[in-house]
Amino acid sequence: MRNPRIRWAVGAVALLSLSLTACGGSGFDDTDKADSQESTGPASIKVLIAASGDVEKNAVTDAAGAWATKSGNKATVTQATDINQQLGQGFAANTPPDVFYVDAGRFATYASAGSLEPYGDSFEGKDDFYPALRQAFTYDGKLYCAPKDFSTLALQINTKAWKKAGLTDADIPTTWEELEAVAKKLTTGKQVGLALGDTRDRIGAFMVQAGGWVTNKDATKVTADSPENLEALKFVQSLLADGSAKYPKQLDSGWSGEAFGKQKAAMTIEGNWIAGAMKNDYPDVKYKAVPLPAGPKGKGTLAFTQCWGIAAKSKNKAAALDFVKAMTAKDNQLTFAEAVGVMPSRQSAQADYVAQFPQDKPYIDGAAYAQAPVNVAKIDQVLADFDTGLQGLPKADPEEILARLQKNAQAVVGQ
């Protein structure tokens, strides 16, 4: 799993094929159908979010209320039950919400279908968003939407287990070789050195550290079967083979954070969302987060992000854009960070964020070398198949896994 919190839709929502021709109700009235002209006067916009729970929904609703009071407009915030399905139905029926969360993994599919308003290039202060996040929401050379927040991966270390193994701060791994060494030293009869998620959303970080990825930077060419990606998978396979790393299911856990919290693993690789799970479910486990070790080609991590999408068919685009400007303002981003635990997508908010949450510095520093999700339309099933291959990595041929990914992805990308 990418992220145990549904809010990312970056990981908690299953990989399903989007049907832009779906029928049925979208949850939005037909009376809101967009026409060729934008409405004038005070606007009433509909906002669809995939929140992690009431805390996030309330934070967005409160911010929307403040915007409405200031602007004279109205915003109705709805918590999605299945945002992918609801957006698909809304687009098909020409009754989409005006503003909505867009997961980076779904973005290209929506953009390629003409469902999104490409407002990003003219968005005020767009250069303040981290480059990796802007890249995540760029399609066909256009920046479509403003990143609303993000997270990255870091290495979490159980400080008690670390000390018990005779390790100090000087032993914190900064390379693959050092990670391998401490993982072995931390592995005992009751505890594995490293719990590692069994999908691209964790193992992919090693691909980035090796200098590889599924596609080139602008997602025009598939690069899955590269020597760099092979080196990464072979390294992960070696950790699994010697028993110093295990997948969550090998540790009777639903995700790596659970294995780490139950102290079945001395280290894990997760995003800053793990803090909530540790605080709520494992408050007695002491740990700290450090940057992921660098690979042969340097530092690398993965970014998980969403943007504020505006429907191309919205008849309230001016109000929708003004709403997005308010939601992505530095002060609001910091408010959301405090309430929900997300990291601001604006670089200008970084210092304030780190001052308030110093323990998250390894995560937010990762924005400088993070890789966003694969930015290709309708590639969901190909990536799901890749995840299946990675789940069999302990006994599979990494070269065959990558060759299959290369072939399947090329069929989608066309390169």
Tab-separated table of C-alpha atoms in Angstrom:
chain	number	residue	atom	x	y	z
A	1	MET	CA	0.000	0.000	0.000
A	2	ARG	CA	1.230	3.483	-0.783
A	3	ASN	CA	-0.236	5.335	2.084
A	4	PRO	CA	-2.554	3.974	4.748
A	5	ARG	CA	-4.401	7.283	4.806
A	6	ILE	CA	-7.131	7.496	2.186
A	7	ARG	CA	-6.413	11.194	1.715
A	8	TRP	CA	-3.695	10.554	-0.803
A	9	ALA	CA	-5.925	8.508	-2.966
A	10	VAL	CA	-2.001	8.215	-3.756
A	11	GLY	CA	-2.217	4.876	-2.353
A	12	ALA	CA	-5.173	3.863	-0.380
A	13	VAL	CA	-7.541	3.608	-3.348
A	14	ALA	CA	-7.137	0.428	-5.375
A	15	LEU	CA	-5.786	0.661	-8.917
A	16	LEU	CA	-8.899	0.602	-11.055
A	17	SER	CA	-9.378	1.455	-14.709
A	18	LEU	CA	-11.060	4.789	-15.181
A	19	SER	CA	-14.029	4.655	-17.490
A	20	LEU	CA	-14.628	8.100	-18.874
A	21	THR	CA	-17.695	6.768	-20.607
A	22	ALA	CA	-19.354	5.525	-17.461
A	23	CYS	CA	-23.025	6.087	-16.892
A	24	GLY	CA	-24.930	6.825	-13.748
A	25	GLY	CA	-25.194	9.551	-11.177
A	26	SER	CA	-22.117	11.549	-10.215
A	27	GLY	CA	-23.655	13.038	-7.119
A	28	PHE	CA	-23.978	16.423	-8.832
A	29	ASP	CA	-27.210	17.792	-10.253
A	30	ASP	CA	-27.789	18.047	-13.985
A	31	THR	CA	-28.794	21.653	-13.385
A	32	ASP	CA	-25.092	22.368	-12.917
A	33	LYS	CA	-24.190	21.309	-16.468
A	34	ALA	CA	-21.610	23.609	-17.962
A	35	ASP	CA	-22.471	25.653	-20.998
A	36	SER	CA	-20.216	27.628	-23.297
A	37	GLN	CA	-20.281	30.703	-21.088
A	38	GLU	CA	-19.249	31.277	-17.532
A	39	SER	CA	-21.849	32.458	-15.081
A	40	THR	CA	-21.723	36.034	-13.855
A	41	GLY	CA	-22.202	37.448	-10.386
A	42	PRO	CA	-21.704	35.454	-7.170
A	43	ALA	CA	-20.887	31.850	-7.986
A	44	SER	CA	-21.745	28.618	-6.252
A	45	ILE	CA	-19.035	26.029	-6.789
A	46	LYS	CA	-18.984	22.341	-5.899
A	47	VAL	CA	-15.807	20.868	-4.438
A	48	LEU	CA	-15.144	17.109	-4.289
A	49	ILE	CA	-12.384	15.844	-2.004
A	50	ALA	CA	-11.012	12.452	-0.967
A	51	ALA	CA	-10.232	13.235	2.646
A	52	SER	CA	-8.629	10.924	5.178
A	53	GLY	CA	-11.433	11.614	7.622
A	54	ASP	CA	-13.433	14.271	9.406
A	55	VAL	CA	-10.361	16.274	10.422
A	56	GLU	CA	-9.340	16.895	6.835
A	57	LYS	CA	-12.891	17.419	5.622
A	58	ASN	CA	-13.493	19.962	8.369
A	59	ALA	CA	-10.224	21.765	7.628
A	60	VAL	CA	-11.120	22.125	3.942
A	61	THR	CA	-14.709	23.081	4.776
A	62	ASP	CA	-13.534	25.778	7.188
A	63	ALA	CA	-11.093	27.175	4.624
A	64	ALA	CA	-13.817	27.096	1.985
A	65	GLY	CA	-16.124	28.999	4.333
A	66	ALA	CA	-13.516	31.678	4.911
A	67	TRP	CA	-13.026	31.999	1.146
A	68	ALA	CA	-16.771	32.282	0.607
A	69	THR	CA	-17.089	35.027	3.205
A	70	LYS	CA	-14.277	37.013	1.640
A	71	SER	CA	-15.238	36.467	-2.007
A	72	GLY	CA	-19.018	36.599	-1.761
A	73	ASN	CA	-19.224	33.227	-3.492
A	74	LYS	CA	-20.300	29.856	-2.107
A	75	ALA	CA	-18.447	26.552	-1.971
A	76	THR	CA	-20.079	23.228	-1.132
A	77	VAL	CA	-17.470	20.681	-0.037
A	78	THR	CA	-18.360	17.011	-0.473
A	79	GLN	CA	-16.390	14.055	0.841
A	80	ALA	CA	-16.127	11.448	-1.908
A	81	THR	CA	-17.026	7.840	-1.288
A	82	ASP	CA	-15.037	6.791	-4.387
A	83	ILE	CA	-13.524	9.831	-6.040
A	84	ASN	CA	-12.301	8.001	-9.141
A	85	GLN	CA	-15.751	6.611	-9.842
A	86	GLN	CA	-17.530	9.851	-9.024
A	87	LEU	CA	-15.247	11.927	-11.228
A	88	GLY	CA	-15.551	9.443	-14.085
A	89	GLN	CA	-19.312	9.578	-13.903
A	90	GLY	CA	-19.345	13.354	-13.616
A	91	PHE	CA	-17.076	13.806	-16.637
A	92	ALA	CA	-19.142	11.385	-18.715
A	93	ALA	CA	-22.404	13.120	-17.847
A	94	ASN	CA	-20.963	16.645	-18.204
A	95	THR	CA	-21.800	17.274	-14.539
A	96	PRO	CA	-18.394	17.251	-12.840
A	97	PRO	CA	-17.669	19.202	-9.669
A	98	ASP	CA	-16.014	22.544	-10.334
A	99	VAL	CA	-12.959	21.771	-8.189
A	100	PHE	CA	-11.639	18.410	-7.018
A	101	TYR	CA	-8.639	16.475	-5.787
A	102	VAL	CA	-6.590	14.887	-8.578
A	103	ASP	CA	-4.117	12.176	-7.672
A	104	ALA	CA	-0.836	12.298	-9.582
A	105	GLY	CA	-1.344	8.698	-10.664
A	106	ARG	CA	-4.663	9.602	-12.321
A	107	PHE	CA	-3.749	13.024	-13.615
A	108	ALA	CA	-2.538	12.074	-17.109
A	109	THR	CA	-5.658	10.033	-17.796
A	110	TYR	CA	-7.893	12.986	-16.981
A	111	ALA	CA	-5.709	15.477	-18.860
A	112	SER	CA	-5.516	13.341	-22.001
A	113	ALA	CA	-9.303	13.062	-22.074
A	114	GLY	CA	-9.735	16.845	-21.969
A	115	SER	CA	-11.459	16.704	-18.592
A	116	LEU	CA	-9.198	19.226	-16.873
A	117	GLU	CA	-8.852	22.958	-17.332
A	118	PRO	CA	-5.124	23.644	-17.983
A	119	TYR	CA	-4.823	26.675	-15.745
A	120	GLY	CA	-1.397	25.953	-14.275
A	121	ASP	CA	0.878	27.931	-16.581
A	122	SER	CA	-0.959	31.166	-15.832
A	123	PHE	CA	-1.386	30.430	-12.119
A	124	GLU	CA	0.009	33.191	-9.951
A	125	GLY	CA	3.150	32.066	-8.105
A	126	LYS	CA	3.386	28.733	-9.929
A	127	ASP	CA	7.197	28.721	-9.659
A	128	ASP	CA	6.881	28.567	-5.880
A	129	PHE	CA	5.705	24.950	-6.120
A	130	TYR	CA	8.465	22.342	-5.934
A	131	PRO	CA	9.745	21.402	-9.419
A	132	ALA	CA	9.012	17.692	-8.940
A	133	LEU	CA	5.405	18.506	-8.103
A	134	ARG	CA	5.009	20.777	-11.105
A	135	GLN	CA	6.378	17.990	-13.279
A	136	ALA	CA	3.831	15.586	-11.809
A	137	PHE	CA	0.994	17.723	-13.136
A	138	THR	CA	2.444	18.653	-16.503
A	139	TYR	CA	0.990	16.951	-19.556
A	140	ASP	CA	1.864	17.570	-23.194
A	141	GLY	CA	4.031	20.483	-22.108
A	142	LYS	CA	1.288	22.199	-20.082
A	143	LEU	CA	1.083	22.634	-16.329
A	144	TYR	CA	-2.535	21.806	-15.637
A	145	CYS	CA	-3.116	22.287	-11.940
A	146	ALA	CA	-1.625	23.527	-8.685
A	147	PRO	CA	-0.144	20.876	-6.356
A	148	LYS	CA	-2.017	21.010	-3.070
A	149	ASP	CA	0.457	19.152	-0.832
A	150	PHE	CA	2.805	16.165	-0.900
A	151	SER	CA	4.791	13.568	0.986
A	152	THR	CA	7.992	11.637	0.356
A	153	LEU	CA	9.614	8.500	1.726
A	154	ALA	CA	12.248	8.331	4.450
A	155	LEU	CA	13.879	5.628	6.561
A	156	GLN	CA	12.351	5.076	9.993
A	157	ILE	CA	14.584	3.583	12.700
A	158	ASN	CA	13.495	2.004	15.999
A	159	THR	CA	15.913	3.783	18.351
A	160	LYS	CA	15.710	1.113	21.061
A	161	ALA	CA	16.577	-1.688	18.636
A	162	TRP	CA	19.299	0.476	17.123
A	163	LYS	CA	20.963	1.061	20.481
A	164	LYS	CA	20.567	-2.573	21.499
A	165	ALA	CA	22.454	-3.619	18.355
A	166	GLY	CA	25.342	-1.372	19.395
A	167	LEU	CA	24.687	1.161	16.645
A	168	THR	CA	25.107	4.935	16.977
A	169	ASP	CA	24.305	8.000	14.882
A	170	ALA	CA	27.556	7.386	13.064
A	171	ASP	CA	26.033	4.163	11.695
A	172	ILE	CA	22.968	5.762	10.125
A	173	PRO	CA	23.132	4.413	6.559
A	174	THR	CA	23.880	6.842	3.771
A	175	THR	CA	24.586	4.255	1.043
A	176	TRP	CA	23.092	0.943	-0.083
A	177	GLU	CA	26.077	-0.898	1.314
A	178	GLU	CA	25.601	0.693	4.722
A	179	LEU	CA	21.866	-0.041	4.638
A	180	GLU	CA	22.621	-3.677	3.902
A	181	ALA	CA	25.107	-3.836	6.772
A	182	VAL	CA	22.831	-2.336	9.433
A	183	ALA	CA	19.826	-4.370	8.219
A	184	LYS	CA	21.833	-7.541	8.814
A	185	LYS	CA	23.026	-6.361	12.208
A	186	LEU	CA	19.487	-5.482	13.287
A	187	THR	CA	18.036	-8.818	12.203
A	188	THR	CA	17.416	-11.176	15.090
A	189	GLY	CA	15.217	-14.193	15.689
A	190	LYS	CA	12.297	-11.957	16.612
A	191	GLN	CA	12.910	-8.921	14.449
A	192	VAL	CA	13.896	-8.348	10.830
A	193	GLY	CA	16.186	-5.473	9.950
A	194	LEU	CA	13.943	-3.819	7.353
A	195	ALA	CA	10.233	-4.066	6.543
A	196	LEU	CA	9.758	-3.039	2.911
A	197	GLY	CA	6.512	-2.510	1.002
A	198	ASP	CA	6.159	-4.885	-1.946
A	199	THR	CA	5.108	-2.432	-4.675
A	200	ARG	CA	6.672	0.217	-6.892
A	201	ASP	CA	5.586	2.831	-4.376
A	202	ARG	CA	8.394	1.667	-2.082
A	203	ILE	CA	10.783	-0.373	-4.237
A	204	GLY	CA	10.653	2.357	-6.870
A	205	ALA	CA	12.771	4.544	-4.607
A	206	PHE	CA	15.697	2.183	-5.175
A	207	MET	CA	15.162	2.490	-8.931
A	208	VAL	CA	15.477	6.272	-8.638
A	209	GLN	CA	18.588	5.964	-6.471
A	210	ALA	CA	20.144	3.782	-9.158
A	211	GLY	CA	19.391	6.398	-11.803
A	212	GLY	CA	16.398	4.643	-13.317
A	213	TRP	CA	12.621	4.945	-13.595
A	214	VAL	CA	9.747	3.601	-15.655
A	215	THR	CA	9.897	6.433	-18.220
A	216	ASN	CA	12.100	9.351	-19.133
A	217	LYS	CA	11.449	12.732	-17.501
A	218	ASP	CA	8.697	13.909	-19.834
A	219	ALA	CA	7.100	10.433	-19.996
A	220	THR	CA	7.540	10.122	-23.766
A	221	LYS	CA	9.727	7.020	-23.699
A	222	VAL	CA	9.631	3.836	-21.628
A	223	THR	CA	12.905	3.098	-19.822
A	224	ALA	CA	11.809	0.176	-17.660
A	225	ASP	CA	14.317	-2.461	-18.788
A	226	SER	CA	17.381	-0.291	-18.141
A	227	PRO	CA	20.557	-1.542	-16.419
A	228	GLU	CA	19.882	0.963	-13.629
A	229	ASN	CA	16.474	-0.501	-12.818
A	230	LEU	CA	17.900	-4.008	-12.962
A	231	GLU	CA	20.626	-3.056	-10.489
A	232	ALA	CA	17.979	-1.707	-8.128
A	233	LEU	CA	15.787	-4.802	-8.237
A	234	LYS	CA	18.772	-7.080	-7.774
A	235	PHE	CA	19.806	-5.132	-4.676
A	236	VAL	CA	16.339	-5.367	-3.159
A	237	GLN	CA	16.220	-9.044	-4.041
A	238	SER	CA	19.518	-9.584	-2.225
A	239	LEU	CA	18.108	-8.023	0.957
A	240	LEU	CA	15.065	-10.273	0.733
A	241	ALA	CA	17.186	-13.333	-0.018
A	242	ASP	CA	19.417	-13.042	3.050
A	243	GLY	CA	16.460	-12.363	5.330
A	244	SER	CA	17.538	-8.886	6.424
A	245	ALA	CA	14.469	-7.439	4.701
A	246	LYS	CA	10.944	-8.808	4.428
A	247	TYR	CA	7.669	-7.814	2.881
A	248	PRO	CA	4.800	-6.940	5.275
A	249	LYS	CA	2.880	-10.130	4.503
A	250	GLN	CA	5.932	-12.144	5.594
A	251	LEU	CA	5.613	-10.372	8.936
A	252	ASP	CA	1.857	-10.955	9.279
A	253	SER	CA	1.223	-7.257	8.697
A	254	GLY	CA	-0.998	-5.281	6.373
A	255	TRP	CA	1.672	-2.680	5.642
A	256	SER	CA	5.230	-1.903	6.658
A	257	GLY	CA	4.164	0.629	9.271
A	258	GLU	CA	2.246	-2.068	11.115
A	259	ALA	CA	5.260	-4.391	11.128
A	260	PHE	CA	7.419	-1.515	12.374
A	261	GLY	CA	4.908	-0.535	15.043
A	262	LYS	CA	4.630	-4.118	16.284
A	263	GLN	CA	8.438	-4.151	16.427
A	264	LYS	CA	8.658	-7.027	14.007
A	265	ALA	CA	11.056	-4.819	12.038
A	266	ALA	CA	13.748	-2.460	13.311
A	267	MET	CA	13.538	-0.206	10.238
A	268	THR	CA	11.028	0.575	7.545
A	269	ILE	CA	10.576	2.906	4.580
A	270	GLU	CA	7.409	4.991	4.704
A	271	GLY	CA	6.152	8.537	4.321
A	272	ASN	CA	5.476	11.058	7.059
A	273	TRP	CA	1.940	9.686	7.344
A	274	ILE	CA	3.445	6.958	9.527
A	275	ALA	CA	3.570	9.474	12.385
A	276	GLY	CA	-0.188	9.339	12.848
A	277	ALA	CA	-0.257	5.552	12.944
A	278	MET	CA	2.616	5.390	15.399
A	279	LYS	CA	1.071	7.986	17.687
A	280	ASN	CA	-2.366	6.370	17.682
A	281	ASP	CA	-1.506	2.662	17.588
A	282	TYR	CA	2.057	2.309	18.885
A	283	PRO	CA	2.689	5.307	21.164
A	284	ASP	CA	5.358	3.508	23.196
A	285	VAL	CA	7.612	2.764	20.223
A	286	LYS	CA	10.388	5.338	19.952
A	287	TYR	CA	11.776	6.012	16.512
A	288	LYS	CA	13.274	8.655	14.276
A	289	ALA	CA	13.206	9.349	10.557
A	290	VAL	CA	16.334	9.875	8.468
A	291	PRO	CA	16.852	10.413	4.721
A	292	LEU	CA	16.860	7.342	2.512
A	293	PRO	CA	20.370	6.074	1.764
A	294	ALA	CA	21.795	7.155	-1.578
A	295	GLY	CA	22.211	4.655	-4.380
A	296	PRO	CA	24.822	4.325	-7.120
A	297	LYS	CA	23.554	7.494	-8.804
A	298	GLY	CA	22.837	9.510	-5.673
A	299	LYS	CA	19.880	10.379	-3.490
A	300	GLY	CA	16.382	9.413	-4.474
A	301	THR	CA	12.914	9.144	-3.018
A	302	LEU	CA	9.333	9.095	-4.247
A	303	ALA	CA	6.818	11.935	-4.086
A	304	PHE	CA	3.125	11.370	-3.489
A	305	THR	CA	0.947	14.308	-4.363
A	306	GLN	CA	-2.401	15.612	-5.504
A	307	CYS	CA	-3.449	18.797	-7.219
A	308	TRP	CA	-6.523	20.989	-7.210
A	309	GLY	CA	-8.195	20.120	-10.490
A	310	ILE	CA	-10.682	22.409	-12.193
A	311	ALA	CA	-13.181	20.851	-14.596
A	312	ALA	CA	-12.841	21.902	-18.210
A	313	LYS	CA	-16.658	21.924	-18.338
A	314	SER	CA	-17.086	24.104	-15.248
A	315	LYS	CA	-19.201	27.206	-15.803
A	316	ASN	CA	-17.616	28.846	-12.764
A	317	LYS	CA	-13.954	28.795	-13.753
A	318	ALA	CA	-13.100	32.245	-12.432
A	319	ALA	CA	-14.524	31.431	-9.006
A	320	ALA	CA	-12.931	27.978	-9.084
A	321	LEU	CA	-9.533	29.482	-9.843
A	322	ASP	CA	-9.930	32.017	-7.048
A	323	PHE	CA	-10.838	29.159	-4.697
A	324	VAL	CA	-7.690	27.231	-5.653
A	325	LYS	CA	-5.571	30.337	-5.085
A	326	ALA	CA	-6.982	30.570	-1.576
A	327	MET	CA	-6.495	26.878	-0.829
A	328	THR	CA	-2.868	26.949	-1.975
A	329	ALA	CA	-1.944	30.170	-0.197
A	330	LYS	CA	0.982	29.698	2.170
A	331	ASP	CA	-1.049	30.332	5.330
A	332	ASN	CA	-3.737	27.846	4.355
A	333	GLN	CA	-1.138	25.243	3.438
A	334	LEU	CA	0.450	25.560	6.865
A	335	THR	CA	-2.983	25.312	8.472
A	336	PHE	CA	-3.703	22.096	6.553
A	337	ALA	CA	-0.275	20.776	7.547
A	338	GLU	CA	-1.025	21.280	11.220
A	339	ALA	CA	-4.522	19.827	10.994
A	340	VAL	CA	-3.952	16.910	8.656
A	341	GLY	CA	-0.226	16.152	8.607
A	342	VAL	CA	0.446	16.928	4.938
A	343	MET	CA	3.460	18.921	3.743
A	344	PRO	CA	3.013	22.253	1.919
A	345	SER	CA	3.667	22.170	-1.810
A	346	ARG	CA	5.031	25.718	-1.751
A	347	GLN	CA	8.770	26.110	-1.292
A	348	SER	CA	8.197	29.400	0.513
A	349	ALA	CA	6.449	27.474	3.304
A	350	GLN	CA	9.324	25.051	3.893
A	351	ALA	CA	11.162	26.986	6.601
A	352	ASP	CA	7.982	27.617	8.580
A	353	TYR	CA	6.975	23.983	8.232
A	354	VAL	CA	10.320	22.633	9.411
A	355	ALA	CA	10.335	25.050	12.350
A	356	GLN	CA	6.963	23.686	13.412
A	357	PHE	CA	7.654	20.032	12.556
A	358	PRO	CA	11.435	19.503	12.808
A	359	GLN	CA	10.996	15.728	12.820
A	360	ASP	CA	9.707	15.961	9.230
A	361	LYS	CA	12.833	17.608	7.822
A	362	PRO	CA	14.051	14.383	6.121
A	363	TYR	CA	10.737	14.145	4.263
A	364	ILE	CA	10.490	17.721	3.059
A	365	ASP	CA	14.191	17.824	2.131
A	366	GLY	CA	13.426	14.888	-0.149
A	367	ALA	CA	11.449	17.187	-2.443
A	368	ALA	CA	14.763	18.233	-3.979
A	369	TYR	CA	15.433	14.735	-5.334
A	370	ALA	CA	11.999	13.103	-5.447
A	371	GLN	CA	10.427	11.245	-8.349
A	372	ALA	CA	6.688	11.735	-8.854
A	373	PRO	CA	4.372	8.895	-10.005
A	374	VAL	CA	4.415	7.677	-13.598
A	375	ASN	CA	2.817	10.429	-15.683
A	376	VAL	CA	1.189	8.375	-18.455
A	377	ALA	CA	-2.484	8.124	-19.326
A	378	LYS	CA	-4.282	4.805	-18.855
A	379	ILE	CA	-1.237	2.979	-17.524
A	380	ASP	CA	-2.874	1.869	-14.277
A	381	GLN	CA	-3.223	-1.800	-15.176
A	382	VAL	CA	0.351	-1.991	-16.458
A	383	LEU	CA	1.662	-0.653	-13.166
A	384	ALA	CA	-0.609	-2.979	-11.193
A	385	ASP	CA	0.896	-5.873	-13.137
A	386	PHE	CA	4.379	-4.561	-12.302
A	387	ASP	CA	3.429	-4.569	-8.618
A	388	THR	CA	2.397	-8.212	-8.960
A	389	GLY	CA	5.813	-8.965	-10.415
A	390	LEU	CA	7.550	-7.173	-7.551
A	391	GLN	CA	5.556	-9.167	-5.020
A	392	GLY	CA	7.149	-12.270	-6.489
A	393	LEU	CA	10.631	-10.694	-6.518
A	394	PRO	CA	12.109	-12.977	-3.821
A	395	LYS	CA	11.970	-15.916	-6.240
A	396	ALA	CA	11.518	-14.209	-9.620
A	397	ASP	CA	13.949	-13.043	-12.296
A	398	PRO	CA	14.249	-9.226	-12.039
A	399	GLU	CA	15.188	-9.021	-15.702
A	400	GLU	CA	11.959	-10.760	-16.708
A	401	ILE	CA	9.896	-8.476	-14.456
A	402	LEU	CA	11.377	-5.397	-16.110
A	403	ALA	CA	11.076	-6.832	-19.620
A	404	ARG	CA	7.368	-7.431	-19.049
A	405	LEU	CA	6.944	-3.894	-17.732
A	406	GLN	CA	8.827	-2.507	-20.745
A	407	LYS	CA	6.629	-4.384	-23.211
A	408	ASN	CA	3.347	-3.531	-21.508
A	409	ALA	CA	4.222	0.125	-20.919
A	410	GLN	CA	5.375	0.583	-24.516
A	411	ALA	CA	1.978	-0.623	-25.677
A	412	VAL	CA	0.435	2.293	-23.765
A	413	VAL	CA	3.025	4.992	-24.407
A	414	GLY	CA	3.726	3.990	-27.974
A	415	GLN	CA	7.497	4.333	-27.620
